[in-house]
Amino acid sequence: IIVLVSHGTSGLQILAKSKLEKCQRGSESDALNCTSKIVLDLSVPSETSGREASMVAEIVEAEENSTNHRQTLRAPPIITVNKSAAYALYELTYLRDVAYKPQELYVQTRKCEPDGGPRVVKVCERLRDEHGHIIEHTQPTCCPCGEQRRVPSSCGNFFDKLIKGKANTAHCLRFTDEWFHVFAIGQRSIGFRIRIEVKTRSKTSEVIVGPENRSAISDDHFLRVNLVGDYVGYTDIPSFDDFYLVVPRQTNSGQPQSLGSDFSKWMLLERVRFTLDGFECNKIGVAYEAFNSQPDFCAAPFWSCLHNQLWNFWDADQNRINRNQVPLYSVQGRFERINQHPNVGSHAFSIGITEVLNTNLVVELRADDIEYVYQRSPGKILGITVPNFEALTQFGTATITTKNTGDVEASYSLTFHCSSSISQMEEQFYIMKPNEITIRSFKLYPSSDRASKYACAAILKDSDFSEVDRAECQFTTTATIIENGSQTPFQPPKTGVVGFFDSIREFWDAFWSGLADFLTGRKCRSKCSGLFDLSCHMQCISMSWIVGFALFLAMFPTGIVMMWGLHQRGVFDWLYDWWDDSRIWNHHRHHHHRRRHTHRPHRRHHHRHMHGVGRE
């Protein structure tokens, strides 16, 4: 009979107790190596709301089976159990970045064109990338003036339209400098640590167990602990398989930086609220093409296609908090102990478990009574393989090859520990036959976005929980690449005060640029259809068009003067002669025809009369 007197939390319970003689052997021919043990099966509860708990107990009496006589121990072993706060750690996979507040900008202007320059469309000018190339679908959408338009505006009078051009508005989508990382949430793992310390008169033995290291033995082999598990499963731990975690971007560099400790703007939103390709309106991640392609653009309300964005959900939560209500989307205020787990990395997400659950521990000390035989065999780690992978966007896989190098079938446990930036992995238990080779794998989830080099160690334990082999390895991860999708950051035009020389330089640049456009007509040729597009050229005048149109008009008087000079030189005399001859010939034929058919009797009488006179 073992009597435990608790000096701390009264929830410590003895589930079973026994005295046994534990014997081991390494082969069928080996003699048994027996030691006496006291086995305690303990139920260790957590503190209220899952917080840290501690308890102290001591073994004060023991009873021998042979004599049934209870004896008080002269130096009672003192057992101290410390259980840390329990937490749920979630795997994160980086997807892309999204804008916090997409904005629709508009400019009241005249002569709006999709390819208009900053003098016409101002902030809605087409955007360019770092290489100077125009980004697709960033051009403004031009809407006519009127009261029933997207933005009501005055069309002015007839003279304004005639002199200045038709009034209209230019609309464009732009993104500010506030961006959020989007992470997909994967599997969760339960984490806590239990520290067991046993003090005797001569020594102190200590081990630490947890989900990632369920079995441990003290250096002096006096204490051995096995973490069996928790009674009843956790029921209040949420699952975020259908959610994305959004976290504010700390800097504007090309990689996701540390997520920081300010959880005030961390939000959990359903995946259906996002459009990762940017082709859907009224969803987080909407891009230029969806905005410009919405039907009846000029008749739709202002800011259409830009609803249900991150700032809308943030404002909705702030209104609930101001009314003393629990937020719906913000992490802070919904969960406790956010990212308070040990060795928290720069990219991690964990929440505290608020349930009070008991953990089953089996503690072995030295005693005697029953006989128990188990087989123990040596083993070896043959190799470790870890391919390189991109941090956050992918997970790595460590493949470990082990072998039973003994002569009997035995059980083993395998742990894989890496540096603090890699999430913890649970210990694996398995059985190997003599000379059997087994391959086990562990998934690696780094919490850093940088290109890093990691060192890890694989530890193989035998059935006695003693380390039989250890192997180390190294692997590297490539840096996470920031992905904005089809959302392009927008840099507003500078509105600050410029210096005197800067203003002079800008004036001369604008002057020479305008003069070059006026002389060459390059801008007008791209807008006007041809030389005779008078309505366009009256609004876009250039020297080349003036000269061309003047030459066209000068063709008529120049042609007349040239014809007159040629006439004076007699170049066309042959033409005149031909014309006169043609007229005389036609007149002669016409006159002769009349004499024959119309005046024939009169002519005969005349001849007679003349003939008579001659004779006389």
Coordinates of C-alpha atoms in Angstrom, one line a residue:
I1 CA 0.0 0.0 0.0
I2 CA 1.4 3.4 -1.0
V3 CA 0.1 6.4 0.8
L4 CA 0.4 9.8 -0.9
V5 CA 0.0 13.0 1.1
S6 CA -0.6 16.0 -1.2
H7 CA 0.9 19.3 -0.2
G8 CA -0.4 21.2 -3.2
T9 CA -3.4 20.7 -5.4
S10 CA -5.8 18.2 -4.0
G11 CA -6.8 16.8 -7.4
L12 CA -3.9 14.4 -7.6
Q13 CA -5.3 10.8 -7.6
I14 CA -3.7 7.3 -7.4
L15 CA -5.4 5.2 -10.1
A16 CA -3.3 2.1 -9.5
K17 CA -0.3 1.0 -7.5
S18 CA 1.8 -2.1 -7.3
K19 CA 5.2 -3.4 -6.5
L20 CA 6.8 -5.4 -9.2
E21 CA 10.1 -7.1 -10.0
K22 CA 11.0 -5.9 -13.6
C23 CA 13.3 -8.1 -15.5
Q24 CA 15.0 -7.5 -18.9
R25 CA 17.0 -9.6 -21.4
G26 CA 18.7 -8.9 -24.6
S27 CA 18.5 -12.3 -26.2
E28 CA 16.9 -15.7 -25.7
S29 CA 20.1 -17.1 -24.0
D30 CA 20.7 -14.1 -21.7
A31 CA 19.9 -14.3 -18.0
L32 CA 17.2 -12.1 -16.6
N33 CA 18.4 -8.8 -15.2
C34 CA 15.8 -8.0 -12.5
T35 CA 15.2 -4.8 -10.5
S36 CA 12.4 -4.0 -8.1
K37 CA 10.0 -1.2 -9.0
I38 CA 7.1 0.7 -7.5
V39 CA 4.6 1.6 -10.2
L40 CA 2.3 4.6 -9.7
D41 CA -0.5 5.4 -12.1
L42 CA -1.3 9.0 -11.5
S43 CA -4.1 11.3 -12.7
V44 CA -2.6 14.9 -13.0
P45 CA -5.3 17.5 -13.5
S46 CA -4.7 21.0 -15.0
E47 CA -5.6 24.2 -13.2
T48 CA -8.8 26.1 -13.8
S49 CA -9.2 27.2 -17.4
G50 CA -6.3 25.0 -18.4
R51 CA -3.6 27.1 -16.7
E52 CA -0.4 25.9 -15.0
A53 CA -0.8 23.5 -12.1
S54 CA 1.6 22.0 -9.6
M55 CA 1.4 19.5 -6.8
V56 CA 3.7 17.8 -4.2
A57 CA 3.2 14.3 -2.7
E58 CA 5.4 11.9 -0.7
I59 CA 5.4 8.1 -0.3
V60 CA 5.2 7.6 3.5
E61 CA 4.4 3.8 3.9
A62 CA 4.9 0.6 2.1
E63 CA 3.7 -3.0 2.7
E64 CA 5.6 -6.2 2.1
N65 CA 3.5 -9.0 0.6
S66 CA 5.4 -11.7 2.4
T67 CA 4.7 -10.3 5.9
N68 CA 1.6 -8.1 5.2
H69 CA 3.3 -5.7 7.6
R70 CA 3.1 -2.0 6.8
Q71 CA 6.3 -0.1 7.4
T72 CA 6.9 3.6 7.5
L73 CA 9.6 4.7 5.2
R74 CA 12.5 6.4 7.0
A75 CA 13.2 8.7 4.1
P76 CA 10.0 9.2 2.1
P77 CA 10.5 10.1 -1.5
I78 CA 8.9 13.4 -2.4
I79 CA 7.3 13.6 -5.8
T80 CA 6.8 17.1 -7.3
V81 CA 4.6 17.3 -10.4
N82 CA 4.4 20.6 -12.4
K83 CA 2.0 20.7 -15.4
S84 CA 2.2 23.7 -17.7
A85 CA -0.7 25.4 -19.3
A86 CA -2.1 23.4 -22.2
Y87 CA -2.3 25.0 -25.7
A88 CA -3.4 24.1 -29.2
L89 CA -0.8 24.9 -31.9
Y90 CA -2.0 25.2 -35.5
E91 CA 0.0 24.7 -38.6
L92 CA 0.2 27.8 -40.9
T93 CA 0.8 27.9 -44.6
Y94 CA 1.4 31.3 -46.2
L95 CA -0.8 32.0 -49.3
R96 CA -0.4 35.6 -50.3
D97 CA -0.9 39.2 -49.2
V98 CA -4.1 41.2 -49.6
A99 CA -4.9 44.9 -49.2
Y100 CA -6.6 46.0 -46.0
K101 CA -8.7 48.7 -47.7
P102 CA -9.0 48.9 -51.5
Q103 CA -10.2 52.4 -52.5
E104 CA -12.0 53.7 -55.5
L105 CA -10.6 57.1 -56.6
Y106 CA -12.2 59.5 -59.1
V107 CA -11.2 62.6 -60.9
Q108 CA -13.5 65.2 -62.4
T109 CA -11.8 66.1 -65.7
R110 CA -12.4 66.7 -69.4
K111 CA -11.2 64.7 -72.3
C112 CA -10.8 61.5 -70.2
E113 CA -9.1 58.6 -72.0
P114 CA -8.0 55.2 -70.6
D115 CA -4.4 56.0 -71.6
G116 CA -4.6 59.6 -70.4
G117 CA -1.6 61.2 -68.7
P118 CA -1.4 62.7 -65.2
R119 CA -2.5 66.1 -66.5
V120 CA -5.9 64.7 -67.5
V121 CA -6.6 61.7 -65.2
K122 CA -4.2 62.6 -62.3
V123 CA -4.1 59.9 -59.7
C124 CA -5.9 57.5 -62.0
E125 CA -3.0 57.3 -64.5
R126 CA -2.0 53.8 -65.5
L127 CA 0.4 52.2 -63.1
R128 CA 3.9 50.8 -64.0
D129 CA 6.0 48.1 -62.4
E130 CA 9.6 48.6 -61.3
H131 CA 10.8 48.0 -64.8
G132 CA 8.6 50.8 -66.2
H133 CA 6.1 48.4 -67.9
I134 CA 2.4 49.3 -67.8
I135 CA 0.5 47.0 -65.5
E136 CA -2.6 45.5 -67.1
H137 CA -6.1 46.6 -66.2
T138 CA -4.8 49.6 -64.1
Q139 CA -6.2 52.2 -66.6
P140 CA -9.1 54.4 -65.5
T141 CA -12.7 53.9 -66.5
C142 CA -14.2 57.1 -68.0
C143 CA -17.8 57.9 -67.2
P144 CA -19.9 60.7 -68.8
C145 CA -21.1 63.6 -66.7
G146 CA -24.7 63.8 -65.4
E147 CA -26.8 63.5 -62.2
Q148 CA -27.6 59.8 -62.7
R149 CA -24.0 58.6 -63.0
R150 CA -21.6 56.8 -60.7
V151 CA -20.5 60.2 -59.3
P152 CA -23.0 62.9 -60.0
S153 CA -21.3 65.8 -61.8
S154 CA -22.2 68.9 -63.8
C155 CA -21.8 68.9 -67.6
G156 CA -21.3 72.7 -67.8
N157 CA -22.7 75.0 -70.5
F158 CA -22.4 74.8 -74.3
F159 CA -19.4 77.1 -74.4
D160 CA -17.4 75.1 -71.8
K161 CA -18.0 72.0 -73.9
L162 CA -17.0 73.7 -77.1
I163 CA -13.8 75.3 -75.7
K164 CA -12.6 73.0 -72.9
G165 CA -14.1 69.7 -74.1
K166 CA -16.8 67.4 -72.8
A167 CA -16.8 66.9 -69.0
N168 CA -16.5 63.4 -67.5
T169 CA -15.1 61.5 -64.5
A170 CA -12.2 59.1 -64.4
H171 CA -12.5 56.1 -61.9
C172 CA -9.8 53.8 -60.8
L173 CA -9.0 51.2 -58.1
R174 CA -6.0 51.8 -55.9
F175 CA -4.5 50.0 -52.9
T176 CA -2.9 51.8 -50.0
D177 CA 0.2 50.8 -48.0
E178 CA -1.6 48.7 -45.4
W179 CA -1.4 45.0 -46.3
F180 CA -2.1 41.7 -44.5
H181 CA -0.6 38.2 -44.7
V182 CA -3.1 35.4 -45.5
F183 CA -2.4 32.0 -43.9
A184 CA -4.2 28.7 -44.4
I185 CA -4.7 26.9 -41.1
G186 CA -3.9 23.2 -41.0
Q187 CA -3.8 20.5 -38.4
R188 CA -3.6 21.3 -34.7
S189 CA -1.4 19.7 -32.0
I190 CA -1.9 19.7 -28.3
G191 CA 1.0 21.0 -26.3
F192 CA 2.0 21.0 -22.6
R193 CA 4.9 19.9 -20.4
I194 CA 4.9 17.9 -17.2
R195 CA 8.0 18.0 -15.0
I196 CA 8.3 15.2 -12.5
E197 CA 10.9 15.4 -9.8
V198 CA 11.6 12.8 -7.1
K199 CA 13.7 13.7 -4.1
T200 CA 15.3 11.1 -1.8
R201 CA 17.8 11.6 1.0
S202 CA 20.8 11.1 -1.3
K203 CA 19.7 12.4 -4.7
T204 CA 17.2 14.1 -6.9
S205 CA 15.8 12.6 -10.1
E206 CA 14.0 14.6 -12.7
V207 CA 12.3 14.0 -16.1
I208 CA 10.2 16.1 -18.4
V209 CA 7.5 14.6 -20.6
G210 CA 5.0 15.9 -23.1
P211 CA 3.1 15.0 -26.3
E212 CA 6.4 15.3 -28.2
N213 CA 8.3 13.2 -25.7
R214 CA 6.0 10.8 -24.0
S215 CA 8.5 8.6 -22.2
A216 CA 11.7 9.6 -20.3
I217 CA 14.1 8.1 -17.8
S218 CA 16.3 10.0 -15.4
D219 CA 20.1 10.0 -15.8
D220 CA 20.5 7.8 -12.7
H221 CA 17.8 5.3 -13.9
F222 CA 16.0 5.7 -10.6
L223 CA 12.9 7.4 -12.2
R224 CA 11.0 6.5 -15.3
V225 CA 7.8 8.2 -16.5
N226 CA 5.4 7.3 -19.3
L227 CA 2.7 9.8 -20.5
V228 CA -0.3 7.6 -21.3
G229 CA -2.6 10.4 -22.5
D230 CA -5.6 12.5 -21.4
Y231 CA -8.9 11.2 -20.1
V232 CA -11.7 12.1 -22.5
G233 CA -10.9 14.1 -25.6
Y234 CA -10.8 17.9 -25.8
T235 CA -14.2 19.2 -26.8
D236 CA -13.8 23.0 -26.8
I237 CA -10.8 23.3 -29.1
P238 CA -11.9 24.9 -32.3
S239 CA -11.1 23.7 -35.8
F240 CA -10.1 26.3 -38.4
D241 CA -10.0 24.2 -41.5
D242 CA -12.5 26.5 -43.2
F243 CA -10.8 29.7 -42.1
Y244 CA -7.9 31.9 -43.1
L245 CA -5.8 33.8 -40.6
V246 CA -5.0 37.4 -41.6
V247 CA -2.1 39.2 -39.9
P248 CA -0.9 42.8 -40.5
R249 CA 2.3 43.0 -42.6
Q250 CA 5.1 44.5 -40.4
T251 CA 7.3 45.9 -43.3
N252 CA 7.1 46.4 -47.0
S253 CA 10.0 44.0 -47.8
G254 CA 9.7 41.0 -50.1
Q255 CA 9.2 38.5 -47.3
P256 CA 6.7 38.1 -44.5
Q257 CA 8.4 39.3 -41.4
S258 CA 7.7 38.4 -37.8
L259 CA 4.0 38.4 -37.1
G260 CA 4.7 40.3 -33.9
S261 CA 2.9 40.2 -30.5
D262 CA 0.2 42.8 -31.3
F263 CA -2.8 40.6 -31.8
S264 CA -5.3 43.4 -31.9
K265 CA -5.7 43.1 -35.7
W266 CA -5.3 39.4 -36.1
M267 CA -8.6 38.1 -37.6
L268 CA -10.1 34.7 -38.5
L269 CA -12.3 34.9 -41.6
E270 CA -14.1 32.2 -43.6
R271 CA -12.4 31.1 -46.8
V272 CA -15.5 31.9 -48.9
R273 CA -14.9 35.6 -48.2
F274 CA -11.6 35.6 -50.2
T275 CA -10.8 35.6 -53.9
L276 CA -7.2 34.5 -54.2
D277 CA -7.2 35.1 -58.0
G278 CA -8.8 38.5 -57.7
F279 CA -11.6 37.9 -60.3
E280 CA -14.6 38.2 -57.9
C281 CA -16.1 41.5 -56.7
N282 CA -17.0 42.2 -53.0
K283 CA -14.4 39.7 -51.7
I284 CA -11.1 40.1 -50.0
G285 CA -8.4 40.1 -52.6
V286 CA -10.4 41.8 -55.4
A287 CA -8.2 43.1 -58.2
Y288 CA -8.2 45.6 -61.1
E289 CA -9.8 43.4 -63.7
A290 CA -12.8 42.5 -61.6
F291 CA -13.3 46.2 -60.7
N292 CA -13.1 47.5 -64.3
S293 CA -15.1 44.7 -65.8
Q294 CA -18.2 45.0 -63.6
P295 CA -21.4 45.4 -65.6
D296 CA -23.0 48.9 -65.9
F297 CA -20.0 50.5 -64.4
C298 CA -21.0 54.1 -64.8
A299 CA -24.6 53.5 -63.6
A300 CA -23.5 51.4 -60.5
P301 CA -23.1 53.1 -57.1
F302 CA -19.8 54.5 -56.1
W303 CA -17.5 51.9 -54.4
S304 CA -19.4 49.0 -55.9
C305 CA -17.3 45.8 -56.1
L306 CA -15.3 46.9 -53.0
H307 CA -17.6 45.7 -50.1
N308 CA -16.8 43.0 -47.5
Q309 CA -13.1 44.0 -47.2
L310 CA -10.9 43.5 -44.2
W311 CA -11.6 47.0 -42.8
N312 CA -15.3 46.3 -42.9
F313 CA -14.9 43.3 -40.6
W314 CA -12.5 45.2 -38.4
D315 CA -15.0 48.1 -37.9
A316 CA -17.8 45.6 -37.2
D317 CA -15.8 44.0 -34.4
Q318 CA -14.9 47.4 -33.0
N319 CA -18.6 48.3 -32.8
R320 CA -19.3 45.0 -30.9
I321 CA -16.5 45.6 -28.5
N322 CA -17.8 49.1 -27.8
R323 CA -21.1 47.5 -26.9
N324 CA -19.3 45.0 -24.6
Q325 CA -19.9 42.1 -26.9
V326 CA -17.5 39.4 -27.9
P327 CA -15.9 40.1 -31.3
L328 CA -16.8 37.8 -34.2
Y329 CA -13.6 37.9 -36.3
S330 CA -10.8 39.3 -34.1
V331 CA -8.6 36.7 -32.4
Q332 CA -8.0 39.0 -29.4
G333 CA -11.1 38.8 -27.1
R334 CA -12.2 35.4 -28.4
F335 CA -9.3 33.3 -27.2
E336 CA -6.9 33.2 -24.3
R337 CA -3.1 32.9 -24.1
I338 CA -2.5 33.6 -27.8
N339 CA 1.0 32.5 -28.8
Q340 CA 2.2 31.9 -25.3
H341 CA 3.5 28.4 -25.9
P342 CA 7.3 27.6 -25.4
N343 CA 9.8 28.4 -28.1
V344 CA 7.2 30.5 -30.1
G345 CA 8.6 31.3 -33.5
S346 CA 8.2 34.4 -35.7
H347 CA 5.3 32.8 -37.6
A348 CA 3.1 30.7 -35.2
F349 CA -0.5 30.6 -34.0
S350 CA -1.6 28.9 -30.8
I351 CA -4.4 29.5 -28.3
G352 CA -4.8 28.4 -24.8
I353 CA -7.0 25.4 -23.9
T354 CA -9.6 26.4 -21.3
E355 CA -10.8 22.9 -20.4
V356 CA -9.8 21.1 -17.2
L357 CA -8.6 17.6 -18.1
N358 CA -6.6 15.0 -16.3
T359 CA -3.5 13.5 -17.7
N360 CA -2.5 9.9 -17.1
L361 CA 1.1 9.4 -15.9
V362 CA 2.8 6.1 -15.1
V363 CA 5.7 6.7 -12.7
E364 CA 8.1 3.9 -11.9
L365 CA 10.2 3.8 -8.7
R366 CA 12.1 0.8 -7.2
A367 CA 10.1 -1.8 -5.3
D368 CA 9.4 -5.5 -5.3
D369 CA 6.5 -7.9 -5.6
I370 CA 5.4 -9.2 -9.0
E371 CA 7.4 -10.4 -11.9
Y372 CA 7.2 -8.8 -15.3
V373 CA 9.4 -9.7 -18.3
Y374 CA 9.9 -7.5 -21.4
Q375 CA 12.4 -7.8 -24.3
R376 CA 15.0 -5.2 -24.9
S377 CA 17.1 -5.1 -28.1
P378 CA 19.7 -2.6 -29.5
G379 CA 18.9 -0.5 -32.5
K380 CA 20.6 1.9 -34.9
I381 CA 19.6 4.9 -37.1
L382 CA 20.8 4.2 -40.6
G383 CA 20.1 7.6 -42.2
I384 CA 18.1 10.8 -42.2
T385 CA 16.8 12.6 -45.4
V386 CA 15.3 16.1 -45.4
P387 CA 14.9 17.7 -48.8
N388 CA 15.0 21.5 -48.9
F389 CA 11.7 23.4 -49.2
E390 CA 10.2 27.0 -49.1
A391 CA 9.4 28.2 -45.7
L392 CA 5.8 28.8 -44.7
T393 CA 4.3 28.0 -48.1
Q394 CA 5.3 24.3 -47.9
F395 CA 6.1 21.8 -45.2
G396 CA 9.2 19.6 -45.1
T397 CA 9.4 15.9 -44.5
A398 CA 12.1 14.2 -42.5
T399 CA 12.6 10.5 -43.4
I400 CA 14.4 8.4 -40.8
T401 CA 15.6 4.8 -41.4
T402 CA 16.1 2.7 -38.3
K403 CA 17.1 -1.0 -37.8
N404 CA 16.8 -3.5 -35.0
T405 CA 20.4 -4.8 -34.7
G406 CA 19.6 -7.3 -31.9
D407 CA 18.4 -10.9 -31.8
V408 CA 14.9 -10.4 -30.4
E409 CA 11.7 -8.6 -31.3
A410 CA 11.4 -5.4 -29.3
S411 CA 9.6 -2.1 -29.1
Y412 CA 11.2 1.3 -29.8
S413 CA 10.3 4.9 -29.7
L414 CA 11.7 7.6 -32.0
T415 CA 11.9 11.4 -31.4
F416 CA 13.0 14.1 -33.8
H417 CA 14.0 17.5 -32.4
C418 CA 15.0 20.6 -34.3
S419 CA 15.9 24.1 -33.4
S420 CA 13.3 26.4 -31.8
S421 CA 11.9 27.7 -35.2
I422 CA 10.5 24.2 -36.1
S423 CA 7.3 23.1 -34.5
Q424 CA 7.4 20.2 -32.1
M425 CA 6.7 16.7 -33.3
E426 CA 5.2 13.9 -31.3
E427 CA 7.2 10.8 -30.4
Q428 CA 6.5 7.7 -32.4
F429 CA 6.3 4.2 -31.0
Y430 CA 6.7 1.0 -33.0
I431 CA 8.0 -2.6 -33.0
M432 CA 10.8 -4.1 -35.0
K433 CA 11.7 -7.7 -35.6
P434 CA 15.3 -8.8 -35.5
N435 CA 17.3 -7.1 -38.3
E436 CA 14.2 -5.4 -39.6
I437 CA 14.6 -2.0 -41.2
T438 CA 11.7 0.5 -40.7
I439 CA 11.3 4.0 -42.2
R440 CA 9.5 6.6 -40.2
S441 CA 8.7 10.2 -41.3
F442 CA 8.1 13.5 -39.5
K443 CA 6.5 16.6 -40.9
L444 CA 8.5 19.9 -40.5
Y445 CA 6.7 23.2 -40.1
P446 CA 9.1 26.2 -39.7
S447 CA 7.8 29.3 -38.0
S448 CA 10.3 31.6 -39.8
D449 CA 10.0 33.0 -43.3
R450 CA 13.7 33.5 -43.9
A451 CA 16.1 31.3 -45.8
S452 CA 17.6 29.4 -42.8
K453 CA 19.7 26.4 -42.0
Y454 CA 18.4 24.1 -39.3
A455 CA 20.1 21.4 -37.2
C456 CA 18.0 18.4 -36.0
A457 CA 18.6 15.3 -34.0
A458 CA 16.9 11.9 -34.2
I459 CA 16.9 9.9 -31.0
L460 CA 16.1 6.2 -31.0
K461 CA 15.0 4.7 -27.6
D462 CA 14.6 1.0 -26.7
S463 CA 11.8 -0.5 -24.7
D464 CA 13.5 0.6 -21.5
F465 CA 13.2 4.2 -22.7
S466 CA 17.0 4.4 -22.8
E467 CA 18.7 6.1 -25.7
V468 CA 20.4 3.5 -28.0
D469 CA 21.4 5.7 -30.9
R470 CA 21.4 9.3 -32.0
A471 CA 21.9 10.9 -35.4
E472 CA 22.0 14.6 -36.4
C473 CA 21.2 16.2 -39.7
Q474 CA 21.0 19.7 -41.3
F475 CA 18.7 21.1 -43.9
T476 CA 17.9 24.5 -45.4
T477 CA 14.7 26.4 -46.3
T478 CA 14.4 29.0 -49.0
A479 CA 12.9 32.4 -48.2
T480 CA 9.1 32.9 -48.5
I481 CA 8.2 35.1 -51.4
I482 CA 5.5 37.7 -50.8
E483 CA 2.6 37.3 -53.3
N484 CA 0.2 40.2 -53.8
G485 CA -1.7 38.4 -56.5
S486 CA -3.2 40.8 -58.9
Q487 CA -3.4 43.6 -56.3
T488 CA -0.6 46.1 -57.0
P489 CA 0.5 48.6 -54.3
F490 CA -0.4 52.2 -55.2
Q491 CA 1.9 55.1 -54.4
P492 CA -0.1 58.3 -54.2
P493 CA 1.3 61.3 -56.1
K494 CA 3.5 63.6 -54.1
T495 CA 1.7 66.5 -52.6
G496 CA 4.3 67.8 -50.3
V497 CA 6.2 71.1 -50.6
V498 CA 8.9 71.0 -53.2
G499 CA 12.0 73.2 -53.3
F500 CA 12.6 76.2 -55.6
F501 CA 15.0 74.4 -57.9
D502 CA 12.7 71.3 -58.0
S503 CA 9.8 73.5 -59.2
I504 CA 12.0 75.1 -61.9
R505 CA 13.1 71.7 -63.0
E506 CA 9.5 70.4 -63.1
F507 CA 8.5 73.5 -65.1
W508 CA 11.2 73.0 -67.7
D509 CA 10.5 69.3 -68.0
A510 CA 6.8 70.0 -68.6
F511 CA 7.6 72.8 -71.0
W512 CA 10.0 70.8 -73.2
S513 CA 7.7 67.8 -73.1
G514 CA 4.8 69.9 -74.2
L515 CA 6.8 71.6 -76.8
A516 CA 8.0 68.3 -78.2
D517 CA 4.5 67.0 -78.3
F518 CA 3.3 70.2 -80.1
L519 CA 6.1 70.1 -82.7
T520 CA 5.9 66.3 -83.4
G521 CA 2.2 65.7 -82.9
R522 CA 3.0 62.3 -81.4
K523 CA 0.3 62.5 -78.8
C524 CA -2.3 63.8 -81.3
R525 CA -1.6 61.1 -83.8
S526 CA -2.3 58.4 -81.2
K527 CA -5.7 60.0 -80.4
C528 CA -7.0 61.4 -83.7
S529 CA -8.0 59.1 -86.6
G530 CA -6.5 61.2 -89.4
L531 CA -5.7 64.6 -90.9
F532 CA -9.4 65.4 -91.4
D533 CA -10.6 64.5 -87.9
L534 CA -11.3 68.2 -87.2
S535 CA -13.2 67.7 -84.0
C536 CA -10.3 65.9 -82.4
H537 CA -7.6 68.2 -83.8
M538 CA -9.4 71.3 -82.5
Q539 CA -8.9 69.9 -79.0
C540 CA -5.4 68.5 -79.6
I541 CA -3.5 71.0 -81.7
S542 CA 0.1 70.3 -82.9
M543 CA 2.4 72.0 -85.3
S544 CA 2.7 69.0 -87.6
W545 CA -1.1 69.0 -88.1
I546 CA -1.2 72.8 -88.7
V547 CA 1.5 72.5 -91.3
G548 CA -0.1 69.5 -93.0
F549 CA -3.5 71.1 -93.1
A550 CA -2.1 74.4 -94.3
L551 CA -0.3 72.6 -97.1
F552 CA -3.5 70.9 -98.0
L553 CA -5.3 74.2 -98.3
A554 CA -2.5 75.9 -100.2
M555 CA -2.7 73.3 -102.9
F556 CA -5.7 75.1 -104.5
P557 CA -4.2 78.6 -105.0
T558 CA -0.9 77.1 -105.9
G559 CA -2.4 75.0 -108.6
I560 CA -4.2 78.0 -110.1
V561 CA -1.0 80.1 -110.2
M562 CA 0.9 77.3 -111.8
M563 CA -1.8 76.8 -114.5
W564 CA -1.8 80.6 -115.2
G565 CA 2.0 80.6 -115.7
L566 CA 1.9 77.7 -118.1
H567 CA -0.9 79.5 -120.0
Q568 CA 1.3 82.6 -120.3
R569 CA 4.2 80.5 -121.7
G570 CA 2.0 79.0 -124.4
V571 CA 2.1 75.5 -123.1
F572 CA -1.6 75.1 -123.7
D573 CA -1.7 76.8 -127.2
W574 CA -2.0 73.4 -128.9
L575 CA -5.0 72.8 -126.7
Y576 CA -6.5 76.1 -127.6
D577 CA -6.0 75.5 -131.3
W578 CA -7.5 72.1 -131.1
W579 CA -10.4 73.6 -129.3
D580 CA -10.9 76.4 -131.9
D581 CA -10.6 74.0 -134.8
S582 CA -13.1 71.7 -133.2
R583 CA -15.5 74.6 -132.8
I584 CA -15.0 75.9 -136.4
W585 CA -15.5 72.5 -137.9
N586 CA -18.6 71.9 -135.9
H587 CA -20.0 75.4 -136.9
H588 CA -19.2 74.9 -140.6
R589 CA -21.0 71.6 -140.7
H590 CA -23.9 73.0 -139.0
H591 CA -24.2 76.0 -141.4
H592 CA -23.8 73.8 -144.5
H593 CA -26.6 71.5 -143.3
R594 CA -29.0 74.4 -142.9
R595 CA -28.3 75.8 -146.4
R596 CA -29.2 72.5 -148.0
H597 CA -32.4 71.8 -146.1
T598 CA -33.8 75.2 -145.2
H599 CA -32.8 77.9 -147.7
R600 CA -32.5 76.0 -151.0
P601 CA -35.4 77.9 -153.1
H602 CA -34.1 81.3 -152.0
R603 CA -30.6 80.5 -153.3
R604 CA -31.8 79.5 -156.7
H605 CA -33.7 82.7 -157.2
H606 CA -30.8 84.7 -156.2
H607 CA -28.6 83.0 -158.8
R608 CA -31.1 83.7 -161.5
H609 CA -31.2 87.2 -160.6
M610 CA -27.5 87.6 -160.6
H611 CA -27.2 85.8 -163.9
G612 CA -29.6 88.1 -165.5
V613 CA -27.9 91.2 -164.3
G614 CA -24.6 90.0 -165.7
R615 CA -25.9 89.5 -169.0
E616 CA -27.3 92.9 -169.3

